[in-house]
């Protein structure tokens, strides 16, 4: 049976480190500040934004929320970002995605000052990650790496398979594993022989967005399995991309959902905001 990697515990440790560092910065007259923009009233986004605000308060950051109505225009949103870009007490700017359909997410991501881009979505930060010389790492993949490190798992030379190629999870995840000298395969919706490729992985990261997509026959005995997915099963219960009950007996390490990768994302956001404060 696999060792379960407890994301809640690791995230709490990261947040505590950030809190202590925040106290230290405070002695130098610096208080990190995060501005979170939410447009419209998507319930999931509201939960995420509330959690981010709460995490900011816990670690001692200034947190500002800008809740805009769904009918906000592109010009209004860009004007707000412009204002926050030059606001001295704001170190990080996060615009909660997805945005209402009439707004251009790409333009919004491009508008955020890269030195305040604590999500690391701006092309300049993405490019820096590519060459391995970065200020910020995207929160979810960085959280996965932190979980791997916390469990003392060696990445170098391992066969790593990432299922999913999104800009926010799959692609940067592959890059971070590559930085640590893994041999990385990225799988996606057009991949042939997915099962065989996954079954050869020493470390398997699932970021697909499909409940219980990774079944036991896709996992090698003793593999490390990291589940990024956040889905609802047929009974409306929260579940990951991995069929946890079937896969756990085969894996050496596994992350649960909830309580695995999820809590890490916000912890890494706090870490990025702290970093941003030291850059300004
Ligand atoms: P996405 O929809 O942008 O990407 C999904 C990827 O899965 C795509 O690249 C696609 O090619 C691939 N895919 C789809 N069907 C496939 C198939 N049959 N075989 C192989 N690959 C297939 O999703 P995303 O934004 O990368 O998120 C993935 C999951 O992670 C979602 O469940 C999301 O909710 C979750 N997520 C969790 C966190 C967190 O904090 N834990 C953060 C971001 C995303």
mmCIF file of C-alpha atoms and ligand atoms in Angstrom:
data_model
loop_
_atom_site.group_PDB
_atom_site.id
_atom_site.type_symbol
_atom_site.label_atom_id
_atom_site.label_comp_id
_atom_site.label_asym_id
_atom_site.label_seq_id
_atom_site.Cartn_x
_atom_site.Cartn_y
_atom_site.Cartn_z
ATOM 1 C CA UNK A 1 0.000 0.000 0.000
ATOM 2 C CA UNK A 2 1.286 3.430 -0.955
ATOM 3 C CA UNK A 3 2.428 6.066 1.488
ATOM 4 C CA UNK A 4 -0.086 8.890 1.281
ATOM 5 C CA UNK A 5 1.546 12.275 0.788
ATOM 6 C CA UNK A 6 -0.320 14.674 3.039
ATOM 7 C CA UNK A 7 -0.683 17.928 1.120
ATOM 8 C CA UNK A 8 -2.430 19.663 4.008
ATOM 9 C CA UNK A 9 0.559 19.098 6.270
ATOM 10 C CA UNK A 10 3.150 20.114 3.684
ATOM 11 C CA UNK A 11 1.120 23.203 2.751
ATOM 12 C CA UNK A 12 0.841 24.210 6.415
ATOM 13 C CA UNK A 13 4.616 23.941 6.729
ATOM 14 C CA UNK A 14 5.176 26.120 3.659
ATOM 15 C CA UNK A 15 2.671 28.697 4.950
ATOM 16 C CA UNK A 16 4.392 28.745 8.332
ATOM 17 C CA UNK A 17 7.754 29.373 6.657
ATOM 18 C CA UNK A 18 6.173 32.214 4.684
ATOM 19 C CA UNK A 19 4.643 33.643 7.881
ATOM 20 C CA UNK A 20 8.024 33.652 9.629
ATOM 21 C CA UNK A 21 9.693 35.273 6.638
ATOM 22 C CA UNK A 22 6.890 37.849 6.563
ATOM 23 C CA UNK A 23 7.668 38.756 10.188
ATOM 24 C CA UNK A 24 11.324 39.188 9.213
ATOM 25 C CA UNK A 25 10.396 41.437 6.267
ATOM 26 C CA UNK A 26 8.094 43.370 8.590
ATOM 27 C CA UNK A 27 11.093 44.283 10.722
ATOM 28 C CA UNK A 28 12.545 45.873 7.590
ATOM 29 C CA UNK A 29 9.312 47.793 7.004
ATOM 30 C CA UNK A 30 8.075 45.523 4.204
ATOM 31 C CA UNK A 31 4.603 43.961 4.212
ATOM 32 C CA UNK A 32 3.808 41.844 1.156
ATOM 33 C CA UNK A 33 0.523 42.733 -0.530
ATOM 34 C CA UNK A 34 -1.632 40.643 -2.848
ATOM 35 C CA UNK A 35 -4.475 42.017 -4.959
ATOM 36 C CA UNK A 36 -7.031 39.479 -6.131
ATOM 37 C CA UNK A 37 -9.430 40.402 -8.913
ATOM 38 C CA UNK A 38 -12.631 38.463 -9.389
ATOM 39 C CA UNK A 39 -15.054 39.237 -12.199
ATOM 40 C CA UNK A 40 -18.620 37.930 -11.998
ATOM 41 C CA UNK A 41 -20.085 35.512 -9.502
ATOM 42 C CA UNK A 42 -18.795 32.042 -10.382
ATOM 43 C CA UNK A 43 -19.231 30.074 -7.116
ATOM 44 C CA UNK A 44 -16.021 28.035 -7.521
ATOM 45 C CA UNK A 45 -14.007 31.207 -8.178
ATOM 46 C CA UNK A 46 -15.567 32.816 -5.109
ATOM 47 C CA UNK A 47 -14.415 29.882 -2.944
ATOM 48 C CA UNK A 48 -10.877 30.085 -4.370
ATOM 49 C CA UNK A 49 -10.705 33.848 -3.828
ATOM 50 C CA UNK A 50 -11.973 33.556 -0.232
ATOM 51 C CA UNK A 51 -9.356 30.888 0.485
ATOM 52 C CA UNK A 52 -6.602 33.063 -0.975
ATOM 53 C CA UNK A 53 -7.692 36.038 1.138
ATOM 54 C CA UNK A 54 -7.776 33.882 4.246
ATOM 55 C CA UNK A 55 -4.311 32.496 3.528
ATOM 56 C CA UNK A 56 -2.971 36.056 3.089
ATOM 57 C CA UNK A 57 -4.352 37.086 6.468
ATOM 58 C CA UNK A 58 -2.851 34.025 8.153
ATOM 59 C CA UNK A 59 0.663 34.685 6.879
ATOM 60 C CA UNK A 60 0.465 38.424 7.577
ATOM 61 C CA UNK A 61 0.101 39.850 4.057
ATOM 62 C CA UNK A 62 -2.007 42.796 3.013
ATOM 63 C CA UNK A 63 -4.809 41.419 0.889
ATOM 64 C CA UNK A 64 -7.035 43.494 -1.360
ATOM 65 C CA UNK A 65 -10.028 42.126 -3.191
ATOM 66 C CA UNK A 66 -11.466 43.727 -6.302
ATOM 67 C CA UNK A 67 -14.841 42.114 -6.974
ATOM 68 C CA UNK A 68 -16.100 43.398 -10.305
ATOM 69 C CA UNK A 69 -19.532 42.804 -11.843
ATOM 70 C CA UNK A 70 -19.863 40.225 -14.653
ATOM 71 C CA UNK A 71 -20.567 42.999 -17.174
ATOM 72 C CA UNK A 72 -17.200 44.723 -16.542
ATOM 73 C CA UNK A 73 -15.619 45.780 -19.832
ATOM 74 C CA UNK A 74 -12.167 44.844 -21.023
ATOM 75 C CA UNK A 75 -11.119 48.511 -20.743
ATOM 76 C CA UNK A 76 -12.283 48.727 -17.125
ATOM 77 C CA UNK A 77 -10.454 45.542 -16.187
ATOM 78 C CA UNK A 78 -7.245 46.630 -17.909
ATOM 79 C CA UNK A 79 -7.486 50.043 -16.249
ATOM 80 C CA UNK A 80 -7.680 48.359 -12.834
ATOM 81 C CA UNK A 81 -4.654 46.176 -13.605
ATOM 82 C CA UNK A 82 -2.777 49.252 -14.750
ATOM 83 C CA UNK A 83 -3.586 50.954 -11.458
ATOM 84 C CA UNK A 84 -2.465 47.927 -9.441
ATOM 85 C CA UNK A 85 0.726 47.622 -11.486
ATOM 86 C CA UNK A 86 1.795 50.991 -10.121
ATOM 87 C CA UNK A 87 0.360 50.644 -6.615
ATOM 88 C CA UNK A 88 3.412 50.512 -4.319
ATOM 89 C CA UNK A 89 1.862 48.426 -1.509
ATOM 90 C CA UNK A 90 0.759 45.716 -3.954
ATOM 91 C CA UNK A 91 3.416 43.129 -4.823
ATOM 92 C CA UNK A 92 1.280 40.470 -6.435
ATOM 93 C CA UNK A 93 -1.722 40.683 -8.765
ATOM 94 C CA UNK A 94 -3.914 37.725 -9.453
ATOM 95 C CA UNK A 95 -6.899 37.735 -11.738
ATOM 96 C CA UNK A 96 -9.069 34.725 -10.946
ATOM 97 C CA UNK A 97 -9.749 32.672 -14.062
ATOM 98 C CA UNK A 98 -11.913 31.794 -15.890
ATOM 99 C CA UNK A 99 -13.172 35.248 -16.849
ATOM 100 C CA UNK A 100 -16.616 35.876 -18.337
ATOM 101 C CA UNK A 101 -16.611 35.019 -22.067
ATOM 102 C CA UNK A 102 -16.573 38.612 -23.354
ATOM 103 C CA UNK A 103 -13.225 39.304 -21.658
ATOM 104 C CA UNK A 104 -9.890 38.450 -23.265
ATOM 105 C CA UNK A 105 -7.906 36.353 -20.760
ATOM 106 C CA UNK A 106 -4.748 36.524 -22.814
ATOM 107 C CA UNK A 107 -4.796 40.329 -22.872
ATOM 108 C CA UNK A 108 -5.386 40.370 -19.120
ATOM 109 C CA UNK A 109 -2.455 38.026 -18.433
ATOM 110 C CA UNK A 110 -0.236 40.156 -20.683
ATOM 111 C CA UNK A 111 -1.277 43.349 -18.883
ATOM 112 C CA UNK A 112 -0.024 42.264 -15.454
ATOM 113 C CA UNK A 113 3.453 43.560 -14.632
ATOM 114 C CA UNK A 114 5.650 40.402 -14.808
ATOM 115 C CA UNK A 115 7.266 41.342 -11.482
ATOM 116 C CA UNK A 116 3.776 41.188 -9.880
ATOM 117 C CA UNK A 117 2.636 38.110 -11.814
ATOM 118 C CA UNK A 118 2.469 35.709 -8.864
ATOM 119 C CA UNK A 119 0.574 33.131 -10.942
ATOM 120 C CA UNK A 120 3.552 33.058 -13.360
ATOM 121 C CA UNK A 121 1.241 33.104 -16.380
ATOM 122 C CA UNK A 122 2.827 36.089 -18.183
ATOM 123 C CA UNK A 123 4.804 35.018 -21.284
ATOM 124 C CA UNK A 124 7.904 36.644 -19.861
ATOM 125 C CA UNK A 125 7.692 34.470 -16.742
ATOM 126 C CA UNK A 126 6.797 31.397 -18.794
ATOM 127 C CA UNK A 127 9.923 32.005 -20.894
ATOM 128 C CA UNK A 128 12.037 32.368 -17.775
ATOM 129 C CA UNK A 129 10.747 29.041 -16.491
ATOM 130 C CA UNK A 130 11.657 27.458 -19.812
ATOM 131 C CA UNK A 131 15.293 28.522 -19.457
ATOM 132 C CA UNK A 132 15.371 27.670 -15.756
ATOM 133 C CA UNK A 133 16.090 31.223 -14.554
ATOM 134 C CA UNK A 134 12.910 32.411 -12.902
ATOM 135 C CA UNK A 135 11.447 34.514 -10.098
ATOM 136 C CA UNK A 136 8.117 32.712 -9.858
ATOM 137 C CA UNK A 137 6.974 29.192 -10.559
ATOM 138 C CA UNK A 138 3.348 28.472 -11.436
ATOM 139 C CA UNK A 139 1.669 27.566 -8.165
ATOM 140 C CA UNK A 140 0.200 24.136 -8.908
ATOM 141 C CA UNK A 141 3.252 22.523 -10.571
ATOM 142 C CA UNK A 142 5.494 24.128 -7.946
ATOM 143 C CA UNK A 143 3.229 22.607 -5.283
ATOM 144 C CA UNK A 144 3.597 19.174 -6.858
ATOM 145 C CA UNK A 145 7.401 19.530 -6.803
ATOM 146 C CA UNK A 146 7.242 20.548 -3.147
ATOM 147 C CA UNK A 147 5.236 17.398 -2.366
ATOM 148 C CA UNK A 148 7.777 15.249 -4.221
ATOM 149 C CA UNK A 149 10.617 16.858 -2.248
ATOM 150 C CA UNK A 150 8.760 16.557 1.058
ATOM 151 C CA UNK A 151 8.483 12.796 0.546
ATOM 152 C CA UNK A 152 12.212 12.554 -0.236
ATOM 153 C CA UNK A 153 11.548 11.238 -3.742
ATOM 154 C CA UNK A 154 14.475 11.475 -6.141
ATOM 155 C CA UNK A 155 13.509 12.799 -9.578
ATOM 156 C CA UNK A 156 16.840 12.715 -11.397
ATOM 157 C CA UNK A 157 16.988 10.066 -14.110
ATOM 158 C CA UNK A 158 13.415 8.915 -13.463
ATOM 159 C CA UNK A 159 10.857 8.249 -16.144
ATOM 160 C CA UNK A 160 8.193 10.890 -15.515
ATOM 161 C CA UNK A 161 4.884 11.028 -17.342
ATOM 162 C CA UNK A 162 2.591 14.053 -17.180
ATOM 163 C CA UNK A 163 -0.946 13.576 -18.467
ATOM 164 C CA UNK A 164 -2.233 16.967 -19.624
ATOM 165 C CA UNK A 165 -0.580 19.796 -21.547
ATOM 166 C CA UNK A 166 -2.328 22.925 -20.286
ATOM 167 C CA UNK A 167 -0.323 26.124 -19.908
ATOM 168 C CA UNK A 168 -1.093 26.324 -16.205
ATOM 169 C CA UNK A 169 -0.409 22.744 -15.170
ATOM 170 C CA UNK A 170 0.787 20.151 -17.688
ATOM 171 C CA UNK A 171 3.443 22.078 -19.639
ATOM 172 C CA UNK A 172 5.138 23.831 -16.701
ATOM 173 C CA UNK A 173 4.923 20.590 -14.685
ATOM 174 C CA UNK A 174 6.920 18.805 -17.369
ATOM 175 C CA UNK A 175 9.450 21.633 -17.402
ATOM 176 C CA UNK A 176 9.983 21.522 -13.630
ATOM 177 C CA UNK A 177 10.544 17.767 -13.743
ATOM 178 C CA UNK A 178 12.978 18.272 -16.613
ATOM 179 C CA UNK A 179 14.873 20.885 -14.577
ATOM 180 C CA UNK A 180 15.425 18.141 -12.014
ATOM 181 C CA UNK A 181 16.859 15.832 -14.669
ATOM 182 C CA UNK A 182 13.877 13.578 -15.222
ATOM 183 C CA UNK A 183 13.149 11.999 -18.584
ATOM 184 C CA UNK A 184 9.739 13.490 -19.261
ATOM 185 C CA UNK A 185 6.860 12.430 -21.487
ATOM 186 C CA UNK A 186 3.821 14.671 -21.884
ATOM 187 C CA UNK A 187 0.594 12.891 -22.784
ATOM 188 C CA UNK A 188 -2.594 14.550 -23.979
ATOM 189 C CA UNK A 189 -5.929 13.897 -25.636
ATOM 190 C CA UNK A 190 -4.297 12.742 -28.900
ATOM 191 C CA UNK A 191 -1.678 10.481 -27.332
ATOM 192 C CA UNK A 192 -1.605 6.938 -28.649
ATOM 193 C CA UNK A 193 -0.877 4.033 -26.303
ATOM 194 C CA UNK A 194 -1.578 6.179 -23.249
ATOM 195 C CA UNK A 195 -1.921 3.142 -21.016
ATOM 196 C CA UNK A 196 1.474 1.705 -22.003
ATOM 197 C CA UNK A 197 3.241 5.060 -21.640
ATOM 198 C CA UNK A 198 1.750 5.663 -18.197
ATOM 199 C CA UNK A 199 2.502 2.110 -17.090
ATOM 200 C CA UNK A 200 6.211 2.752 -17.750
ATOM 201 C CA UNK A 201 6.298 5.830 -15.489
ATOM 202 C CA UNK A 202 8.290 5.933 -12.266
ATOM 203 C CA UNK A 203 6.497 9.193 -11.471
ATOM 204 C CA UNK A 204 3.044 9.825 -12.925
ATOM 205 C CA UNK A 205 1.342 13.226 -12.716
ATOM 206 C CA UNK A 206 -2.315 13.372 -13.705
ATOM 207 C CA UNK A 207 -3.701 16.756 -14.776
ATOM 208 C CA UNK A 208 -6.559 15.772 -17.035
ATOM 209 C CA UNK A 209 -9.735 16.979 -15.365
ATOM 210 C CA UNK A 210 -11.566 13.640 -15.684
ATOM 211 C CA UNK A 211 -12.753 11.774 -12.585
ATOM 212 C CA UNK A 212 -10.846 8.548 -11.852
ATOM 213 C CA UNK A 213 -9.255 8.620 -15.314
ATOM 214 C CA UNK A 214 -6.048 6.872 -14.189
ATOM 215 C CA UNK A 215 -6.858 3.250 -13.477
ATOM 216 C CA UNK A 216 -4.709 0.590 -11.819
ATOM 217 C CA UNK A 217 -3.651 -0.960 -15.140
ATOM 218 C CA UNK A 218 -2.046 2.374 -16.117
ATOM 219 C CA UNK A 219 0.254 2.377 -13.096
ATOM 220 C CA UNK A 220 3.495 0.472 -12.612
ATOM 221 C CA UNK A 221 4.083 -1.334 -9.315
ATOM 222 C CA UNK A 222 5.880 1.054 -6.985
ATOM 223 C CA UNK A 223 5.219 4.187 -9.055
ATOM 224 C CA UNK A 224 4.787 7.620 -7.468
ATOM 225 C CA UNK A 225 1.362 9.035 -8.383
ATOM 226 C CA UNK A 226 0.504 12.712 -8.081
ATOM 227 C CA UNK A 227 -3.078 13.709 -8.716
ATOM 228 C CA UNK A 228 -3.751 17.315 -9.734
ATOM 229 C CA UNK A 229 -7.362 16.785 -10.784
ATOM 230 C CA UNK A 230 -10.288 18.317 -8.942
ATOM 231 C CA UNK A 231 -13.499 16.692 -10.112
ATOM 232 C CA UNK A 232 -16.843 15.441 -8.883
ATOM 233 C CA UNK A 233 -17.643 11.735 -9.131
ATOM 234 C CA UNK A 234 -21.019 10.261 -10.093
ATOM 235 C CA UNK A 235 -22.273 10.929 -6.538
ATOM 236 C CA UNK A 236 -21.116 14.534 -6.545
ATOM 237 C CA UNK A 237 -18.204 13.721 -4.242
ATOM 238 C CA UNK A 238 -14.868 15.483 -4.746
ATOM 239 C CA UNK A 239 -12.341 13.227 -6.493
ATOM 240 C CA UNK A 240 -9.155 13.426 -8.488
ATOM 241 C CA UNK A 241 -8.062 12.184 -11.889
ATOM 242 C CA UNK A 242 -6.792 8.982 -10.293
ATOM 243 C CA UNK A 243 -8.901 6.034 -9.201
ATOM 244 C CA UNK A 244 -7.392 6.296 -5.729
ATOM 245 C CA UNK A 245 -8.765 3.085 -4.188
ATOM 246 C CA UNK A 246 -7.566 0.932 -7.082
ATOM 247 C CA UNK A 247 -4.208 2.675 -7.625
ATOM 248 C CA UNK A 248 -3.054 3.177 -4.011
ATOM 249 C CA UNK A 249 -2.274 -0.534 -3.401
ATOM 250 C CA UNK A 250 0.114 -0.523 -6.408
ATOM 251 C CA UNK A 251 1.839 2.837 -5.919
ATOM 252 C CA UNK A 252 4.735 3.606 -3.584
ATOM 253 C CA UNK A 253 3.497 7.163 -2.925
ATOM 254 C CA UNK A 254 0.200 8.784 -3.831
ATOM 255 C CA UNK A 255 -1.542 12.104 -3.222
ATOM 256 C CA UNK A 256 -5.203 12.053 -2.173
ATOM 257 C CA UNK A 257 -7.979 14.358 -3.404
ATOM 258 C CA UNK A 258 -8.895 16.353 -1.439
ATOM 259 C CA UNK A 259 -5.861 16.997 0.755
ATOM 260 C CA UNK A 260 -3.078 16.445 -1.767
ATOM 261 C CA UNK A 261 -2.046 18.909 -4.451
ATOM 262 C CA UNK A 262 -4.986 21.277 -3.829
ATOM 263 C CA UNK A 263 -3.753 22.863 -0.567
ATOM 264 C CA UNK A 264 -0.296 23.324 -2.091
ATOM 265 C CA UNK A 265 -1.477 25.726 -4.788
ATOM 266 C CA UNK A 266 -2.406 28.479 -2.336
ATOM 267 C CA UNK A 267 0.683 27.847 -0.208
ATOM 268 C CA UNK A 268 2.865 28.362 -3.288
ATOM 269 C CA UNK A 269 0.923 31.519 -4.142
ATOM 270 C CA UNK A 270 1.890 32.874 -0.712
ATOM 271 C CA UNK A 271 5.504 31.939 -1.428
ATOM 272 C CA UNK A 272 5.405 33.764 -4.775
ATOM 273 C CA UNK A 273 3.870 36.879 -3.215
ATOM 274 C CA UNK A 274 6.596 36.909 -0.586
ATOM 275 C CA UNK A 275 9.192 36.617 -3.342
ATOM 276 C CA UNK A 276 7.524 39.467 -5.259
ATOM 277 C CA UNK A 277 7.740 41.666 -2.160
ATOM 278 C CA UNK A 278 11.498 41.159 -2.066
ATOM 279 C CA UNK A 279 11.739 42.163 -5.747
ATOM 280 C CA UNK A 280 9.993 45.529 -5.298
HETATM 281 P P1 LIG B 1 -7.253 21.539 -19.040
HETATM 282 O O1 LIG B 1 -8.656 21.147 -19.365
HETATM 283 O O2 LIG B 1 -6.742 22.853 -19.487
HETATM 284 O O3 LIG B 1 -6.262 20.432 -19.605
HETATM 285 C C1 LIG B 1 -6.562 19.073 -19.550
HETATM 286 C C2 LIG B 1 -5.519 18.307 -20.326
HETATM 287 O O4 LIG B 1 -5.859 16.934 -20.309
HETATM 288 C C3 LIG B 1 -5.416 18.723 -21.791
HETATM 289 O O5 LIG B 1 -4.083 19.085 -22.081
HETATM 290 C C4 LIG B 1 -5.832 17.495 -22.572
HETATM 291 O O6 LIG B 1 -5.030 17.273 -23.733
HETATM 292 C C5 LIG B 1 -5.638 16.378 -21.573
HETATM 293 N N1 LIG B 1 -6.602 15.320 -21.818
HETATM 294 C C6 LIG B 1 -7.943 15.436 -21.943
HETATM 295 N N2 LIG B 1 -8.477 14.226 -22.238
HETATM 296 C C7 LIG B 1 -7.459 13.352 -22.290
HETATM 297 C C8 LIG B 1 -7.371 11.975 -22.555
HETATM 298 N N3 LIG B 1 -8.455 11.253 -22.840
HETATM 299 N N4 LIG B 1 -6.162 11.393 -22.525
HETATM 300 C C9 LIG B 1 -5.047 12.100 -22.250
HETATM 301 N N5 LIG B 1 -5.072 13.426 -21.993
HETATM 302 C C10 LIG B 1 -6.268 14.030 -22.021
HETATM 303 O O7 LIG B 1 -7.129 21.360 -17.472
HETATM 304 P P2 LIG B 1 -6.063 21.968 -16.411
HETATM 305 O O8 LIG B 1 -6.371 23.399 -16.193
HETATM 306 O O9 LIG B 1 -4.684 21.557 -16.769
HETATM 307 O O10 LIG B 1 -6.523 21.164 -15.118
HETATM 308 C C11 LIG B 1 -6.469 19.754 -15.044
HETATM 309 C C12 LIG B 1 -7.137 19.309 -13.775
HETATM 310 O O11 LIG B 1 -6.424 19.841 -12.680
HETATM 311 C C13 LIG B 1 -8.575 19.778 -13.592
HETATM 312 O O12 LIG B 1 -9.290 18.786 -12.885
HETATM 313 C C14 LIG B 1 -8.436 21.002 -12.717
HETATM 314 O O13 LIG B 1 -9.596 21.250 -11.957
HETATM 315 C C15 LIG B 1 -7.294 20.605 -11.858
HETATM 316 N N6 LIG B 1 -6.518 21.711 -11.296
HETATM 317 C C16 LIG B 1 -6.217 21.625 -10.000
HETATM 318 C C17 LIG B 1 -5.471 22.609 -9.402
HETATM 319 C C18 LIG B 1 -5.127 22.465 -7.972
HETATM 320 O O14 LIG B 1 -4.877 23.443 -7.303
HETATM 321 N N7 LIG B 1 -5.064 21.244 -7.454
HETATM 322 C C19 LIG B 1 -5.029 23.715 -10.139
HETATM 323 C C20 LIG B 1 -5.323 23.757 -11.485
HETATM 324 C C21 LIG B 1 -6.070 22.739 -12.069
#
